[in-house]
Coordinates of C-alpha atoms in Angstrom, one line a residue:
Chain A
M1 CA 0.2 0.3 0.0
T2 CA 0.9 3.1 -0.9
V3 CA 0.4 6.4 1.7
R4 CA -0.2 9.1 -0.6
R5 CA 1.8 12.5 0.9
D6 CA 2.2 15.4 -1.8
K7 CA 0.1 17.7 -0.5
S8 CA 1.0 17.1 3.1
D9 CA 4.6 17.7 1.8
H10 CA 3.3 21.2 -0.1
L11 CA 1.3 22.8 3.2
F12 CA 5.2 21.8 5.3
S13 CA 7.3 23.5 2.6
R14 CA 4.3 26.3 3.2
A15 CA 5.3 26.6 6.5
V16 CA 8.4 26.6 6.9
D17 CA 8.9 29.4 5.4
V18 CA 6.1 31.8 7.5
I19 CA 6.7 29.0 10.4
P20 CA 9.7 28.2 12.5
G21 CA 9.9 24.6 11.5
G22 CA 7.0 24.3 10.3
I23 CA 5.2 22.6 13.2
Y24 CA 7.0 22.3 16.9
G25 CA 6.0 21.2 20.4
H26 CA 5.5 17.3 20.3
V27 CA 3.7 17.3 17.0
A28 CA 7.1 18.2 14.9
P29 CA 8.3 16.3 12.7
I30 CA 10.9 14.8 13.8
A31 CA 9.1 13.9 17.2
G32 CA 6.8 11.3 15.7
M33 CA 7.3 9.8 12.3
P34 CA 8.5 12.6 10.0
R35 CA 8.4 10.4 6.5
N36 CA 5.2 8.4 7.6
F37 CA 3.2 10.3 8.7
P38 CA 0.9 12.6 7.4
H39 CA 1.7 17.1 8.3
Y40 CA -1.2 17.8 8.8
I41 CA -4.7 15.5 8.9
S42 CA -8.3 17.6 7.6
S43 CA -11.2 16.0 9.2
A44 CA -11.7 13.0 11.8
S45 CA -15.2 11.4 12.7
G46 CA -14.6 8.3 15.8
C47 CA -11.2 6.7 16.1
R48 CA -10.2 7.6 12.2
F49 CA -8.8 10.4 10.7
E50 CA -8.4 11.5 6.8
D51 CA -4.7 13.9 5.5
V52 CA -4.9 16.0 4.1
D53 CA -4.0 13.4 1.0
G54 CA -7.0 11.6 1.7
N55 CA -5.5 8.8 3.9
E56 CA -7.8 7.6 6.3
W57 CA -6.0 6.5 9.3
L58 CA -6.9 4.2 11.8
D59 CA -5.9 6.3 14.6
F60 CA -4.2 5.1 18.6
M61 CA -3.4 9.3 18.9
C62 CA -6.4 10.7 19.8
G63 CA -5.1 14.2 19.4
F64 CA -2.2 13.2 21.9
G65 CA -5.6 12.4 24.2
A66 CA -7.4 15.2 24.1
I67 CA -10.1 13.2 22.4
L68 CA -11.7 10.7 25.1
H69 CA -15.0 10.2 23.6
G70 CA -14.2 9.6 20.0
Y71 CA -13.4 12.2 17.4
S72 CA -16.3 15.0 16.3
N73 CA -18.0 13.0 18.9
S74 CA -22.2 14.4 17.4
E75 CA -23.8 14.3 20.9
I76 CA -20.7 16.9 22.7
D77 CA -20.4 18.9 18.7
D78 CA -24.0 19.6 20.0
A79 CA -24.2 21.5 22.3
A80 CA -20.7 23.2 22.1
N81 CA -22.9 24.5 19.1
T82 CA -25.8 24.9 20.9
Q83 CA -23.8 26.8 22.7
R84 CA -21.8 29.0 19.8
S85 CA -25.1 30.2 18.5
K86 CA -25.6 32.1 21.8
G87 CA -21.5 33.1 21.7
A88 CA -18.5 31.9 23.4
I89 CA -16.3 34.9 24.8
F90 CA -18.5 38.2 26.3
N91 CA -17.3 40.2 28.7
Q92 CA -18.4 38.2 31.4
P93 CA -18.9 34.9 31.8
S94 CA -21.8 32.6 30.4
P95 CA -23.3 31.0 33.3
V96 CA -22.4 27.6 31.6
M97 CA -19.1 28.2 34.1
V98 CA -21.2 27.8 36.6
E99 CA -22.5 24.9 36.1
L100 CA -19.7 23.5 35.0
A101 CA -18.1 24.6 38.4
E102 CA -20.8 22.7 40.0
L103 CA -20.2 19.6 38.3
L104 CA -16.4 19.1 38.8
T105 CA -17.0 20.1 42.5
C106 CA -20.1 17.4 42.8
K107 CA -18.8 14.9 41.0
I108 CA -15.0 14.7 41.8
D109 CA -14.5 13.8 45.0
F110 CA -12.4 16.0 47.3
A111 CA -13.1 19.3 45.3
D112 CA -14.8 21.6 46.9
W113 CA -13.7 24.7 43.3
S114 CA -13.2 24.9 40.4
V115 CA -11.1 27.5 37.9
F116 CA -11.1 27.3 34.3
A117 CA -8.1 28.0 31.8
K118 CA -7.7 26.5 28.6
N119 CA -4.2 24.1 28.4
G120 CA -2.8 22.2 31.6
S121 CA 0.1 24.4 31.5
D122 CA -1.9 27.3 32.5
L123 CA -3.2 25.6 35.7
T124 CA -0.3 23.2 36.4
T125 CA 1.8 26.5 36.8
W126 CA -1.0 29.2 38.8
A127 CA -1.3 25.5 41.5
I128 CA 2.7 25.3 42.6
R129 CA 2.1 29.1 42.5
V130 CA -0.9 28.9 45.1
A131 CA 0.5 26.1 47.1
R132 CA 3.3 28.7 47.8
E133 CA 0.9 31.6 48.4
Y134 CA -0.3 29.0 51.5
T135 CA 2.1 27.9 52.2
G136 CA 5.3 30.8 52.4
R137 CA 8.0 28.0 50.8
P138 CA 9.5 28.1 47.7
Y139 CA 10.2 24.9 47.1
V140 CA 8.2 22.6 44.6
I141 CA 9.3 18.6 43.8
K142 CA 8.6 17.8 41.1
A143 CA 9.3 13.8 39.7
K144 CA 12.3 13.3 36.3
E145 CA 11.0 13.6 33.3
V146 CA 7.6 14.0 33.9
Y147 CA 6.2 16.4 31.8
H148 CA 3.6 19.1 32.6
G149 CA 3.8 22.0 30.5
V150 CA 5.5 24.8 28.7
D151 CA 6.7 26.8 31.1
A152 CA 10.0 27.3 32.2
W153 CA 10.3 25.7 35.4
C154 CA 9.1 22.5 34.3
D155 CA 9.2 22.2 30.0
P156 CA 11.8 19.6 28.7
G157 CA 13.1 21.8 25.8
F158 CA 16.8 23.7 26.7
G159 CA 16.7 26.8 25.3
G160 CA 15.5 29.9 26.6
R161 CA 16.3 29.3 29.7
I162 CA 18.1 31.2 33.6
K163 CA 19.3 29.5 35.8
D164 CA 16.4 30.4 38.8
D165 CA 14.2 28.6 36.5
R166 CA 15.0 26.2 38.5
S167 CA 16.8 26.9 41.8
S168 CA 12.9 26.1 43.6
I169 CA 13.0 22.9 41.5
L170 CA 13.3 20.1 43.0
E171 CA 13.7 16.0 41.2
F172 CA 13.1 12.6 42.6
A173 CA 13.1 9.1 40.5
W174 CA 10.0 7.9 40.4
N175 CA 8.6 5.6 42.9
D176 CA 12.2 6.1 44.4
L177 CA 10.9 6.4 47.7
D178 CA 14.0 7.1 49.4
E179 CA 15.0 9.8 47.5
L180 CA 12.3 11.9 48.1
H181 CA 12.0 11.7 51.8
E182 CA 15.4 13.0 51.3
L183 CA 14.9 16.2 49.6
L184 CA 12.2 16.6 52.3
D185 CA 14.8 15.9 55.1
S186 CA 17.0 18.6 53.5
H187 CA 14.6 21.3 52.7
Q188 CA 12.2 21.1 55.6
D189 CA 9.9 22.9 55.6
Q190 CA 10.8 25.1 52.7
V191 CA 8.7 22.5 50.6
S192 CA 5.0 24.4 49.3
S193 CA 4.2 21.1 46.7
I194 CA 5.0 17.7 45.3
I195 CA 3.4 18.0 42.2
L196 CA 3.2 14.7 40.3
T197 CA 1.2 12.6 37.4
P198 CA -1.2 9.7 38.7
Y199 CA 1.7 6.8 36.9
H200 CA 5.1 7.8 35.6
H201 CA 4.1 8.8 31.3
A202 CA 7.4 9.5 30.5
A203 CA 7.6 10.0 26.9
F204 CA 10.4 7.5 24.9
A205 CA 10.4 5.3 27.9
P206 CA 7.7 2.9 29.2
S207 CA 5.1 3.6 31.5
V208 CA 5.6 3.0 35.3
L209 CA 2.8 1.9 37.7
P210 CA 2.8 3.4 41.4
A211 CA 4.8 1.9 43.7
D212 CA 2.2 -0.3 46.0
D213 CA 3.5 2.1 49.0
F214 CA 4.0 5.0 46.9
W215 CA 0.8 7.1 47.1
P216 CA 0.6 6.1 50.1
N217 CA 3.2 7.5 51.5
I218 CA 3.6 10.1 48.9
E219 CA -0.3 11.3 50.5
K220 CA 1.1 11.7 54.4
K221 CA 3.9 12.9 54.2
C222 CA 2.3 15.8 52.9
N223 CA 0.1 15.7 55.7
D224 CA 2.3 15.4 57.6
L225 CA 4.5 18.2 56.4
G226 CA 2.1 20.7 55.0
I227 CA 2.7 20.0 51.6
V228 CA 0.2 21.0 48.8
L229 CA 0.2 17.4 46.9
I230 CA -0.6 18.6 43.7
L231 CA -2.0 15.6 40.4
D232 CA -1.7 16.4 37.1
D233 CA -3.9 15.1 35.8
V234 CA -4.4 16.5 32.5
R235 CA -3.0 13.2 30.7
A236 CA -4.8 10.4 32.6
G237 CA -8.1 12.8 33.5
G238 CA -11.2 9.8 32.4
R239 CA -9.5 7.7 31.0
L240 CA -8.7 5.7 34.1
H241 CA -11.9 6.7 36.6
D242 CA -14.7 9.4 35.4
Y243 CA -13.7 11.3 38.3
G244 CA -9.9 11.4 39.0
S245 CA -7.3 9.7 38.1
H246 CA -6.7 10.2 42.6
R247 CA -9.9 7.3 42.5
Y248 CA -8.3 4.6 40.7
F249 CA -4.5 4.7 43.0
N250 CA -6.8 5.4 46.2
F251 CA -5.5 8.8 47.5
S252 CA -6.6 11.6 47.6
P253 CA -4.8 15.2 45.6
D254 CA -5.6 18.8 47.2
L255 CA -5.5 20.1 44.0
S256 CA -5.8 18.3 40.5
I257 CA -5.6 19.8 36.8
Y258 CA -7.6 18.4 34.0
S259 CA -7.8 19.5 30.6
K260 CA -7.7 16.8 27.3
A261 CA -10.2 14.5 27.6
L262 CA -12.4 17.5 30.0
G263 CA -13.9 19.0 26.1
N264 CA -13.6 16.6 24.0
G265 CA -11.2 18.2 22.6
Y266 CA -12.2 21.5 23.1
A267 CA -9.6 23.2 24.8
I268 CA -10.0 23.8 28.3
S269 CA -7.7 23.5 31.1
A270 CA -9.9 23.1 34.6
C271 CA -8.6 22.9 38.4
V272 CA -10.1 21.3 41.5
G273 CA -9.3 22.3 45.4
K274 CA -10.0 21.5 48.8
E275 CA -11.4 24.0 50.7
F276 CA -8.1 24.8 53.0
L277 CA -7.0 26.4 49.3
R278 CA -10.0 28.5 48.4
N279 CA -8.9 32.0 50.3
A280 CA -4.8 31.3 49.3
S281 CA -6.7 30.9 45.0
K282 CA -7.9 34.2 45.5
E283 CA -4.4 35.6 45.6
V284 CA -3.0 34.1 42.4
F285 CA -4.1 35.9 39.5
L286 CA -5.5 34.1 36.9
T287 CA -7.1 35.0 33.8
G288 CA -6.2 34.6 30.1
S289 CA -8.0 35.7 26.4
C290 CA -10.4 33.2 25.5
W291 CA -10.7 31.7 29.2
N292 CA -14.4 31.8 29.4
D293 CA -14.8 30.6 26.2
A294 CA -18.6 29.8 27.0
V295 CA -18.5 26.8 23.9
A296 CA -15.7 24.8 25.3
M297 CA -17.5 25.1 29.1
A298 CA -20.0 23.2 26.9
A299 CA -18.7 20.7 25.1
A300 CA -16.7 19.9 28.7
L301 CA -20.0 19.6 30.4
K302 CA -21.6 16.7 28.4
S303 CA -17.9 15.0 27.8
L304 CA -18.6 14.6 31.7
E305 CA -21.9 13.7 31.4
I306 CA -20.9 10.9 28.2
S307 CA -18.3 10.2 30.4
S308 CA -20.7 8.9 33.3
S309 CA -24.5 7.7 31.9
Q310 CA -22.0 5.5 29.4
R311 CA -18.8 4.6 32.5
V312 CA -16.1 5.2 29.5
A313 CA -13.1 5.4 31.8
E314 CA -14.1 1.4 32.4
S315 CA -15.2 1.1 28.5
V316 CA -12.0 2.5 27.8
L317 CA -9.7 0.2 29.7
T318 CA -11.7 -3.3 28.8
K319 CA -11.0 -2.1 24.7
G320 CA -7.8 -1.7 25.9
D321 CA -6.8 -5.0 27.8
Y322 CA -8.7 -6.8 24.6
F323 CA -6.5 -4.8 22.4
C324 CA -2.5 -4.4 24.4
Q325 CA -3.2 -8.6 25.4
G326 CA -4.4 -9.1 21.2
L327 CA -1.2 -7.0 21.1
Q328 CA 1.1 -8.6 22.9
N329 CA 0.3 -12.4 21.8
R330 CA 0.5 -11.0 18.0
A331 CA 4.6 -9.7 19.0
K332 CA 5.0 -13.2 21.0
K333 CA 4.1 -15.0 18.0
Y334 CA 6.9 -13.6 16.4
G335 CA 9.3 -13.8 18.8
F336 CA 9.0 -10.3 20.0
P337 CA 8.6 -9.1 23.7
L338 CA 6.2 -5.9 23.2
C339 CA 5.4 -4.6 27.0
M340 CA 2.6 -2.4 27.1
T341 CA 3.2 -0.7 30.0
G342 CA 1.0 2.2 32.1
P343 CA -3.0 1.4 32.3
S344 CA -4.5 0.0 29.0
S345 CA -6.4 2.8 28.7
M346 CA -2.7 4.6 26.8
P347 CA -0.9 2.1 27.1
Y348 CA 3.2 3.0 26.1
P349 CA 4.1 -0.1 23.8
W350 CA 7.9 -1.2 25.3
F351 CA 10.3 -4.2 23.4
E352 CA 12.5 -4.9 25.8
G353 CA 15.9 -4.5 25.3
D354 CA 15.0 -1.9 22.8
E355 CA 16.4 0.9 24.8
N356 CA 17.8 2.9 21.8
L357 CA 14.1 2.7 20.1
F358 CA 14.8 1.5 16.6
R359 CA 12.8 -1.4 17.2
I360 CA 9.5 0.3 18.1
Q361 CA 10.3 3.0 15.0
K362 CA 10.9 0.5 12.4
F363 CA 7.1 -1.6 13.7
C364 CA 5.5 2.0 14.4
E365 CA 7.1 2.8 10.6
F366 CA 5.7 -0.5 9.3
A367 CA 2.4 0.2 10.4
A368 CA 2.1 3.5 9.0
K369 CA 2.6 2.4 6.0
R370 CA -1.3 0.5 6.8
C371 CA -1.7 4.1 7.5
L372 CA -1.6 2.6 11.1
Y373 CA -1.8 5.5 13.2
F374 CA 1.2 4.1 16.1
H375 CA 3.1 6.4 17.8
P376 CA 6.9 5.8 19.0
H377 CA 7.4 7.7 21.4
H378 CA 4.1 8.7 23.1
N379 CA 1.7 6.9 25.3
W380 CA -1.1 6.3 22.9
F381 CA -4.8 6.9 23.1
I382 CA -7.7 4.3 23.4
S383 CA -10.9 6.2 22.9
N384 CA -14.5 5.3 23.8
A385 CA -15.4 5.4 19.9
H386 CA -12.3 3.0 18.8
Q387 CA -15.2 -0.7 18.8
Y388 CA -13.6 -4.5 19.1
S389 CA -14.1 -4.7 15.4
D390 CA -11.4 -1.4 15.1
L391 CA -9.8 -3.1 17.7
D392 CA -10.2 -6.6 15.7
Q393 CA -9.0 -4.7 12.1
A394 CA -5.7 -3.4 14.1
L395 CA -5.0 -5.9 15.5
E396 CA -5.0 -7.6 12.2
L397 CA -3.1 -4.7 11.0
A398 CA -0.5 -4.7 13.5
D399 CA 0.3 -8.4 12.8
E400 CA 1.3 -7.7 8.9
A401 CA 4.1 -5.0 10.3
M402 CA 4.7 -7.5 13.3
K403 CA 5.9 -9.6 9.8
D404 CA 7.3 -6.9 8.6
L405 CA 9.6 -6.3 11.3
S406 CA 10.2 -10.4 12.1
E407 CA 11.3 -10.5 7.5
F408 CA 13.5 -6.5 8.2
E409 CA 15.4 -8.1 11.5
R410 CA 16.0 -11.6 9.5
T411 CA 17.5 -9.6 6.7
Chain B
M1 CA 41.6 18.4 31.9
I2 CA 39.9 21.1 33.4
V3 CA 38.9 23.9 30.8
K4 CA 38.6 27.3 31.8
S5 CA 35.5 29.0 30.3
H6 CA 36.5 31.5 29.2
R7 CA 39.3 30.0 26.2
L8 CA 36.2 27.2 26.0
I9 CA 35.6 28.8 22.6
P10 CA 39.2 28.8 21.0
Y11 CA 40.3 25.0 22.3
A12 CA 36.6 23.7 20.9
A13 CA 38.5 25.7 17.6
A14 CA 41.6 24.5 17.8
C15 CA 39.9 20.8 18.9
S16 CA 38.6 21.4 15.5
L17 CA 41.0 21.6 13.5
E18 CA 43.1 18.8 15.0
A19 CA 40.3 17.0 14.2
S20 CA 39.8 18.5 10.7
S21 CA 43.5 17.6 10.2
A22 CA 42.9 14.3 11.4
E23 CA 40.1 13.3 8.7
V24 CA 42.4 15.8 6.1
V25 CA 45.0 12.7 6.6
N26 CA 43.1 9.9 6.4
R27 CA 41.4 11.1 3.4
T28 CA 44.6 12.6 1.9
K29 CA 47.0 10.2 3.0
V30 CA 49.9 13.3 3.9
G31 CA 50.6 15.7 6.3
K32 CA 50.3 16.7 9.8
I33 CA 47.8 16.6 12.6
L34 CA 47.1 19.2 14.6
S35 CA 47.3 18.3 17.8
V36 CA 45.7 20.9 20.7
K37 CA 47.7 21.9 23.4
F38 CA 47.6 24.4 25.7
I39 CA 50.6 26.2 26.0
D40 CA 49.9 28.9 28.7
E41 CA 46.9 30.8 30.2
I42 CA 46.6 32.8 26.6
S43 CA 47.9 30.7 23.7
I44 CA 47.6 27.8 22.0
Q45 CA 49.7 24.6 20.3
L46 CA 49.0 23.2 16.6
G47 CA 51.0 20.4 16.0
G48 CA 54.6 21.7 18.2
G49 CA 55.4 24.3 16.9
L50 CA 53.3 26.5 16.0
C51 CA 51.2 28.7 18.5
F52 CA 48.8 31.6 18.5
L53 CA 47.1 33.7 20.7
D54 CA 43.7 33.1 21.6
A55 CA 42.1 35.7 19.9
K56 CA 44.6 34.7 17.0
L57 CA 43.3 31.3 16.7
L58 CA 39.6 32.7 16.5
Q59 CA 40.5 35.0 13.6
A60 CA 42.7 32.6 11.5
V61 CA 39.4 30.5 11.9
K62 CA 37.4 32.8 11.4
N63 CA 39.4 34.5 8.0
G64 CA 42.0 32.1 7.1
F65 CA 44.3 33.9 8.2
A66 CA 46.6 35.0 11.1
L67 CA 49.6 36.1 13.2
P68 CA 51.0 32.9 14.9
Q69 CA 53.3 34.4 17.3
Y70 CA 56.5 34.5 16.4
I71 CA 59.4 32.8 18.8
P72 CA 57.3 29.8 18.8
L73 CA 57.5 29.7 15.1
L74 CA 61.5 30.6 14.8
L75 CA 62.2 27.7 17.5
N76 CA 60.4 25.1 16.1
L77 CA 60.7 26.2 12.0
K78 CA 60.4 22.5 10.3
S79 CA 57.4 21.4 12.6
S80 CA 55.0 25.0 12.1
F81 CA 55.8 25.2 8.2
H82 CA 54.5 21.6 8.3
S83 CA 51.6 22.9 10.5
V84 CA 51.1 25.8 8.2
C85 CA 50.5 24.0 5.2
M86 CA 47.5 21.7 6.4
L87 CA 45.6 24.9 8.0
L88 CA 46.2 26.1 4.7
K89 CA 44.7 22.4 2.6
I90 CA 42.3 22.5 5.8
R91 CA 41.0 26.2 4.2
S92 CA 40.9 25.0 0.4
I93 CA 39.1 21.9 1.2
L94 CA 36.7 23.9 3.2
L95 CA 35.9 26.5 1.2
Q96 CA 35.4 24.7 -1.6
K97 CA 32.8 25.7 -3.8
N98 CA 30.9 22.4 -4.2
P99 CA 29.9 20.2 -1.2
T100 CA 32.8 17.4 -2.4
L101 CA 34.0 14.4 0.3
N102 CA 36.5 15.7 1.2
K103 CA 34.8 18.9 2.0
I104 CA 31.8 17.2 4.2
S105 CA 33.8 15.0 5.9
V106 CA 35.8 17.4 7.2
G107 CA 33.7 19.8 8.6
L108 CA 31.6 17.4 9.5
I109 CA 34.1 16.0 11.8
A110 CA 35.2 19.8 12.5
G111 CA 31.6 21.0 13.9
L112 CA 31.3 17.4 15.9
S113 CA 34.3 18.2 17.7
A114 CA 33.5 21.6 18.4
T115 CA 29.9 19.6 19.9
A116 CA 32.1 16.7 21.2
T117 CA 33.7 19.9 23.2
F118 CA 31.6 21.8 24.4
A119 CA 29.5 18.7 25.5
T120 CA 32.5 17.8 27.7
Y121 CA 33.8 21.6 29.2
H122 CA 30.8 24.7 28.6
L123 CA 28.4 23.8 32.1
Q124 CA 25.2 24.0 31.0
C125 CA 26.0 21.3 28.0
Q126 CA 27.5 18.8 31.2
K127 CA 24.2 19.4 32.8
L128 CA 22.3 19.0 30.0
L129 CA 23.9 14.6 29.4
E130 CA 24.5 14.5 33.0
D131 CA 21.8 11.8 33.3
E132 CA 23.2 10.4 30.7
K133 CA 24.1 7.1 29.9
G134 CA 27.1 6.7 27.3
G135 CA 25.7 6.2 23.7
V136 CA 27.1 6.8 20.5
I137 CA 25.3 9.4 17.6
L138 CA 26.4 7.7 14.2
F139 CA 26.8 10.3 11.4
K140 CA 26.0 9.7 7.6
V141 CA 25.6 10.8 4.5
A142 CA 23.3 8.5 1.8
N143 CA 25.4 6.7 -0.8
T144 CA 28.9 7.7 0.0
D145 CA 31.6 6.9 2.8
I146 CA 30.8 9.9 4.4
A147 CA 30.1 8.5 8.3
S148 CA 31.4 10.2 11.4
W149 CA 30.8 9.4 15.5
L150 CA 29.8 11.5 18.7
S151 CA 30.4 8.8 21.7
I152 CA 29.7 9.6 24.9
S153 CA 31.3 8.0 27.9
C154 CA 29.6 6.7 31.1
N155 CA 32.2 9.9 32.4
K156 CA 30.6 11.8 30.1
I157 CA 33.9 12.7 27.9
C158 CA 32.7 13.2 24.1
T159 CA 34.7 12.3 21.9
V160 CA 34.4 11.7 18.3
G161 CA 35.7 10.4 15.2
T162 CA 35.2 8.6 10.7
G163 CA 35.0 4.9 9.9
V164 CA 33.7 1.9 11.7
V165 CA 32.5 2.6 15.3
S166 CA 33.2 -0.3 18.0
E167 CA 29.7 -0.7 19.1
A168 CA 26.5 0.0 18.0
P169 CA 24.7 3.3 17.5
S170 CA 22.5 4.8 20.2
A171 CA 20.7 7.0 16.8
I172 CA 21.9 7.8 13.7
F173 CA 21.5 10.4 11.8
T174 CA 21.6 10.3 8.3
F175 CA 22.3 13.6 5.7
K176 CA 20.2 13.0 2.2
N177 CA 23.1 13.5 -0.3
L178 CA 26.3 16.2 -0.1
A179 CA 24.3 18.9 -0.5
V180 CA 22.0 19.0 2.6
A181 CA 25.6 17.7 4.9
E182 CA 26.9 20.9 3.6
R183 CA 24.5 23.3 4.9
A184 CA 24.6 21.6 7.9
I185 CA 27.7 22.1 8.3
S186 CA 27.2 25.7 7.6
G187 CA 24.7 26.1 10.2
R188 CA 21.8 25.9 7.6
L189 CA 19.7 23.1 8.5
D190 CA 16.1 23.7 9.8
H191 CA 15.9 20.9 13.0
L192 CA 13.0 20.9 12.7
G193 CA 12.0 21.3 9.1
D194 CA 14.2 19.5 7.6
P195 CA 13.4 15.8 8.8
G196 CA 10.1 17.0 7.5
H197 CA 11.7 17.3 4.5
G198 CA 13.0 14.0 4.6
E199 CA 16.6 16.3 4.2
V200 CA 17.1 13.8 7.2
E201 CA 16.5 11.0 8.2
I202 CA 16.6 10.6 12.4
S203 CA 16.2 7.1 14.0
G204 CA 17.6 5.8 17.9
N205 CA 17.3 7.2 21.2
L206 CA 15.9 10.9 20.2
P207 CA 16.7 12.2 23.2
L208 CA 20.0 11.7 23.2
L209 CA 20.2 13.1 19.4
D210 CA 18.0 15.9 20.9
K211 CA 20.5 16.5 23.7
I212 CA 23.5 16.5 21.1
G213 CA 21.7 18.8 18.3
Y214 CA 21.1 21.6 20.9
I215 CA 24.9 21.8 21.6
S216 CA 26.1 21.6 18.3
R217 CA 24.1 24.8 17.8
L218 CA 25.4 26.9 20.5
A219 CA 28.9 25.2 19.9
Q220 CA 28.1 26.7 16.1
K221 CA 27.5 29.6 16.5
S222 CA 29.5 30.2 19.7
V223 CA 33.1 29.0 17.8
P224 CA 33.9 31.0 14.5
S225 CA 34.7 29.4 11.3
I226 CA 35.3 30.2 8.2
L227 CA 32.3 28.9 5.8

């Protein structure tokens, strides 16, 4: 099968003239498969998208997690369109903002209040400032190699940084409680917050679940030492539990941030918090040009409603189990030690012994030749629009890709 | 070895010349390798005899000419003459109009050598690599015999070389052709755009490649070049 890419390449040529690098960030071609993935997509529906050259792809990235209920979900689009007909941005917020805040504080067990923005970064950065305001302490502890956004205290790039940007950021290796305790001991009464993702979902590396004693220990330490526990649930939110990934791992954060799946593709993020942080939250200025966007809030309301009524997190986890097991079995057939790491609704594929990633890159290249969108460096995502027939089709195509990989490695 | 921060750029330039000379010798089988040595706090020796003040060395690298220190030159006339010949040879190769095999192989190893020097001695670059476990990045030009590598040891010392790599590469960076490689050695490669166009192909340990790429751009904009 030949995957056409003339229009994609032409657009990219135009782009590099007017946009530095053509496409930047996590969707830059260099971060994925530059000559195998399309550069531009024209439309998407359910779990499939069509690129600008007319190739139809079976997708396992879901807009890098932003799509939970499928692309162009009609219920969500209808809710958004209804609001859009009334307007999106006004001088003041729309009533939908109150409804959304009420829903979040009602459904998320520890939440007493909510605020909204557009991206995860907006609110991870705001959250650590709220913690500093509350505690009066400077330091923030995070896990190494964890993505919390694009701000200078945490971004994964190298440029435009000064030493002070990270002088109050401390890091420990995920699951290494001894290292964390050392940091806490050496910075007594100086740590304002610990910010963590629900499990370790680094890029270019297998996902790591929390050890059994990880979250209980973190939660206790934070309580004992007066440290604010911040959960960055931007990526995982909605895919492990309908009302926050802390429920899946059974702990209670003080602040939690959601974005990606919250609006099912409509740009919105939310931070929810406990009562004791309400006053501090009022002191840390928060606003943005279009942050009161009523359309995205209407979409989020509907998205949450669907998650609840269709028990979507449970559904995508079940579908993920089926898919991950199927893929591992097919890999085994060809002698490849593939392990689908992390929760099954957002698995990271890892070939044992493939530390330099050559094998996963080649496998994803063979998959891409069949218009199967498997990313070699980032965890994949299952949406609720993936039907079992779609998963079966993906497994068949993956089997062919494994066969190609097997022949490639033999030669 | 410690390289003081104010001497890093001239040292990187000198290391580039040393690596370039080694590649010239490798390709032409004649000439002298310009081994680098700090003489004192302000001057660097190239290949025995020929010494430049740091600032003069940078001037020489940028313009193709600068006056060396005359006493060491007079005391080691023959050796200095051979060093000057090699410098002129490198200059003529790098200033070739077309992207010849010699030009690209010499330019590539020069750039990698400056990168390795920054990776080893520049504080910010050291920090970037502190969690790396080492590895080898192989740089190739498709359909040619050009193959250079940059190796990072487990103690974060970077070295460069050409030809066969003793260990399996952690990442491979392939230029589509000599013209693309020429753009790279003259600082005109778009590290985001060109992979998207297929002008370069990358595979393997991308995070390591990403860090080395950043270091190479930092070195390239810091160290003067005749290109």
